[in-house]
CSV table of C-alpha atoms in Angstrom, one decimal:
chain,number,residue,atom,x,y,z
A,1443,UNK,CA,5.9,12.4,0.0
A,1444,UNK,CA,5.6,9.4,-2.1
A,1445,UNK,CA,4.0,10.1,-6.0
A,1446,UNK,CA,4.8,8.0,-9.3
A,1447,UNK,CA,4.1,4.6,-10.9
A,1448,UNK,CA,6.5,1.8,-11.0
A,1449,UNK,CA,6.5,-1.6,-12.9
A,1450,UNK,CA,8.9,-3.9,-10.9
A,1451,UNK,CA,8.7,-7.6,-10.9
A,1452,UNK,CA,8.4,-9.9,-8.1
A,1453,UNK,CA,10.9,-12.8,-8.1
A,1454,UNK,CA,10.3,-16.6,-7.5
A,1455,UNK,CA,10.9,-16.2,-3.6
A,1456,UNK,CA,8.4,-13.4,-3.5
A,1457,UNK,CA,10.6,-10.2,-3.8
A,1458,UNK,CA,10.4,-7.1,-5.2
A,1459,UNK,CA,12.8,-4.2,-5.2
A,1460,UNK,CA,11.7,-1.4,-4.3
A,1461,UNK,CA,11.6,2.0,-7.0
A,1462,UNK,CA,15.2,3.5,-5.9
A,1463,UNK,CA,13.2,6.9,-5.6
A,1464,UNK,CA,11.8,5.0,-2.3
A,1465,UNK,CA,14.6,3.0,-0.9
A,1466,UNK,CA,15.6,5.8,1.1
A,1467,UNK,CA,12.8,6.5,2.9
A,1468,UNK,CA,12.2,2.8,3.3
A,1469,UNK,CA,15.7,1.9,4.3
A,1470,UNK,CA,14.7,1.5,8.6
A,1471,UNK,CA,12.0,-0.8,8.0
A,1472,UNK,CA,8.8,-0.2,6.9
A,1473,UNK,CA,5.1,-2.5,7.6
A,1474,UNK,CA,3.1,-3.9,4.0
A,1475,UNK,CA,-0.3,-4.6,5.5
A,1476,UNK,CA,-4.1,-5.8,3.1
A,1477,UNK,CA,-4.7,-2.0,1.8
A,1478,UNK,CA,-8.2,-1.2,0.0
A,1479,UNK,CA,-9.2,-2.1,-3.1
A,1480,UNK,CA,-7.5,-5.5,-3.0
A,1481,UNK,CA,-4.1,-3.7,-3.1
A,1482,UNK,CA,-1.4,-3.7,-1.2
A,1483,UNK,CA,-0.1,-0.3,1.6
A,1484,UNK,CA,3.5,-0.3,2.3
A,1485,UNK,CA,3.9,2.6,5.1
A,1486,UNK,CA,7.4,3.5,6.9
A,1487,UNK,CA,7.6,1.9,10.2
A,1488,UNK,CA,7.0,5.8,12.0
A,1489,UNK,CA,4.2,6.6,9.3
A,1490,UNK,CA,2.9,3.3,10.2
A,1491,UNK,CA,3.5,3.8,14.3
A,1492,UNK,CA,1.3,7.0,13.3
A,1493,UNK,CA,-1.6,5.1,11.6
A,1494,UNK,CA,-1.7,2.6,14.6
A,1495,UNK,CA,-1.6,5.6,17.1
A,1496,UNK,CA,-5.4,6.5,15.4
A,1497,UNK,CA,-6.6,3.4,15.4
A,1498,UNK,CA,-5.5,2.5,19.4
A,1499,UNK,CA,-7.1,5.7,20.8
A,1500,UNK,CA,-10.6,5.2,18.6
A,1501,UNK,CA,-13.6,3.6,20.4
A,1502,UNK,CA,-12.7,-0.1,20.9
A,1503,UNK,CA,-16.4,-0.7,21.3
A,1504,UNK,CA,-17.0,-0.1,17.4
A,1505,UNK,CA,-17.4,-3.4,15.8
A,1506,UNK,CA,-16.3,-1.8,12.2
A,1507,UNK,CA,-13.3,-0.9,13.6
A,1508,UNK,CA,-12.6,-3.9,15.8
A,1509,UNK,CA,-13.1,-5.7,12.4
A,1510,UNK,CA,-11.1,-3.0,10.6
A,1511,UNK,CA,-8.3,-3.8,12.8
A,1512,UNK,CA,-8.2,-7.4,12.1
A,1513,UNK,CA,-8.1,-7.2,8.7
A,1514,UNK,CA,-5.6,-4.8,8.8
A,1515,UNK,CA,-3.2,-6.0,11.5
A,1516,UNK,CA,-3.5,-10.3,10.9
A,1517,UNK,CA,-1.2,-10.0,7.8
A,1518,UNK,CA,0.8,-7.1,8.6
A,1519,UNK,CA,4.4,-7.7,7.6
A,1520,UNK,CA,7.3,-6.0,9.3
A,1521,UNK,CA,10.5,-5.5,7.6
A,1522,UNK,CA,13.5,-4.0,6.7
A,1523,UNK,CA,14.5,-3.9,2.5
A,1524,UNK,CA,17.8,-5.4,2.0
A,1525,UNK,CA,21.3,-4.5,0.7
A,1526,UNK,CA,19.2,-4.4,-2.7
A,1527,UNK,CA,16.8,-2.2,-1.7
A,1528,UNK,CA,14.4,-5.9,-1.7
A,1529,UNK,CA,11.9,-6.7,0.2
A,1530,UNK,CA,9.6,-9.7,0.5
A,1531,UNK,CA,5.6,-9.9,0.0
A,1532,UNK,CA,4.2,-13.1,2.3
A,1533,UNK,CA,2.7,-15.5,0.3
A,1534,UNK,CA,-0.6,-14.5,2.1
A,1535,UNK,CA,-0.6,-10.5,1.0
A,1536,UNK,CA,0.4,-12.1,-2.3
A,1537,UNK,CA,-2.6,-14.2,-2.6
A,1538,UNK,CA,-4.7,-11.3,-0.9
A,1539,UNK,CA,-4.0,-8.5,-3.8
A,1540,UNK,CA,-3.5,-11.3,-6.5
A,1541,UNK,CA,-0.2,-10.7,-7.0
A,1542,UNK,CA,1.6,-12.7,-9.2
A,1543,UNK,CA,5.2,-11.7,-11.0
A,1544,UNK,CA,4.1,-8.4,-12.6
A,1545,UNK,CA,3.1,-5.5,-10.3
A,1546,UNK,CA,2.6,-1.8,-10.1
A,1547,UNK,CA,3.7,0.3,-7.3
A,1548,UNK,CA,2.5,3.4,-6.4
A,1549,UNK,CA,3.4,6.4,-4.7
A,1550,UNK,CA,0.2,7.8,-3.1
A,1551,UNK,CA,1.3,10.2,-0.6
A,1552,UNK,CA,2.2,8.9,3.0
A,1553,UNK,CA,2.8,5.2,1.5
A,1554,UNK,CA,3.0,3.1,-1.3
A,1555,UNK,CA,0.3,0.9,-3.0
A,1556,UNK,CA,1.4,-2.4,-4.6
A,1557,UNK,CA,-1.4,-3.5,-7.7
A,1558,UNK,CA,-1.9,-6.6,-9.6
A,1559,UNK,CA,-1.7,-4.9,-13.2
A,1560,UNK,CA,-4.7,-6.0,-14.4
A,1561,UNK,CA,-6.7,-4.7,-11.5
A,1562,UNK,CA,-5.0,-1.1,-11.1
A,1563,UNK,CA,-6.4,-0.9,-15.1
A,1564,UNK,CA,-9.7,-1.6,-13.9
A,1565,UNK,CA,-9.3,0.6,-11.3
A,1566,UNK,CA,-8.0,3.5,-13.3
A,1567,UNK,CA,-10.6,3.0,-16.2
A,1568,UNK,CA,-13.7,3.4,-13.9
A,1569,UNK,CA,-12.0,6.0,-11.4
A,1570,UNK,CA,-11.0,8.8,-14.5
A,1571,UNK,CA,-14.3,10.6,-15.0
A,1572,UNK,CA,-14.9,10.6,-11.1
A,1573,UNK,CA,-11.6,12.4,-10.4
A,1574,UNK,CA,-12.3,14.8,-12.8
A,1575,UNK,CA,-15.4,15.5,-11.4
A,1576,UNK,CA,-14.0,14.9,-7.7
A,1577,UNK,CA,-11.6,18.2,-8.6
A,1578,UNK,CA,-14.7,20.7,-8.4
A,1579,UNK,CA,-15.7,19.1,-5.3
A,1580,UNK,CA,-12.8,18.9,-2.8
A,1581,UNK,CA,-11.1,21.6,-4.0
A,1582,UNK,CA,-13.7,24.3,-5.2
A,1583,UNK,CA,-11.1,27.3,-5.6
A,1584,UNK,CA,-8.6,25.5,-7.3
């Protein structure tokens, strides 16, 4: 499981290192593909292998997710972080998430979401009362 906030930076040739609490899980390669909310998902390659494995045996008819699929595949990255625990965003995802030098990565779960600062602010200001409300909703035990 993946949980915490980090604030690396991204370097001139596009690299970030990865939080240390990550690189292990990371180390055998791992897919950064356009995630919602203009942000970036970073899955391992099996958790990814896993994702893919939904989407090939859905109904290929279904135009959203024929279009799904595109969006989500076409700037896929593949890769495998370095000695340094580095690895590179494509000048493409980059541009996609807005993405300059200053970042936030997430753990959410099964992956990792990279944020332009700004926008995970945003994000977090408008999303507080609707978690707290969410609570009562998905779980109404707890």
């Amino acid at each position: 499981m993946f949980s915490g906030t980090y604030t690396p930076k991204v370097d001139d040739k596009g690299r970030l290192f990865l939080p240390a609490k990550f690189r292990e899980a990371m180390k055998e390669g791992l897919v950064i593909t356009r995630g919602q909310d203009r942000a970036l998902d970073v899955r391992t390659m099996s958790a990814f292998a896993d994702f893919t494995e939904k989407f090939r045996t859905a109904q290929q008819t279904n135009a959203q997710l024929r279009a799904y699929g595109r969006m989500l595949f076409a700037l896929a990255s593949e890769q495998t972080p370095d000695k340094q625990g580095r690895i590179t965003l494509t000048p493409e995802l980059r541009e996609y998430a807005g993405v300059d030098r200053d970042v936030v990565v997430l753990g959410v779960y099964d992956r990792l979401e990279i944020w332009e600062p700004d926008a995970w602010q945003r994000y977090t200001g408008a999303q507080e009362q609707a978690f707290a409300d969410l609570s009562e909703e998905i779980f109404p035990s707890f």
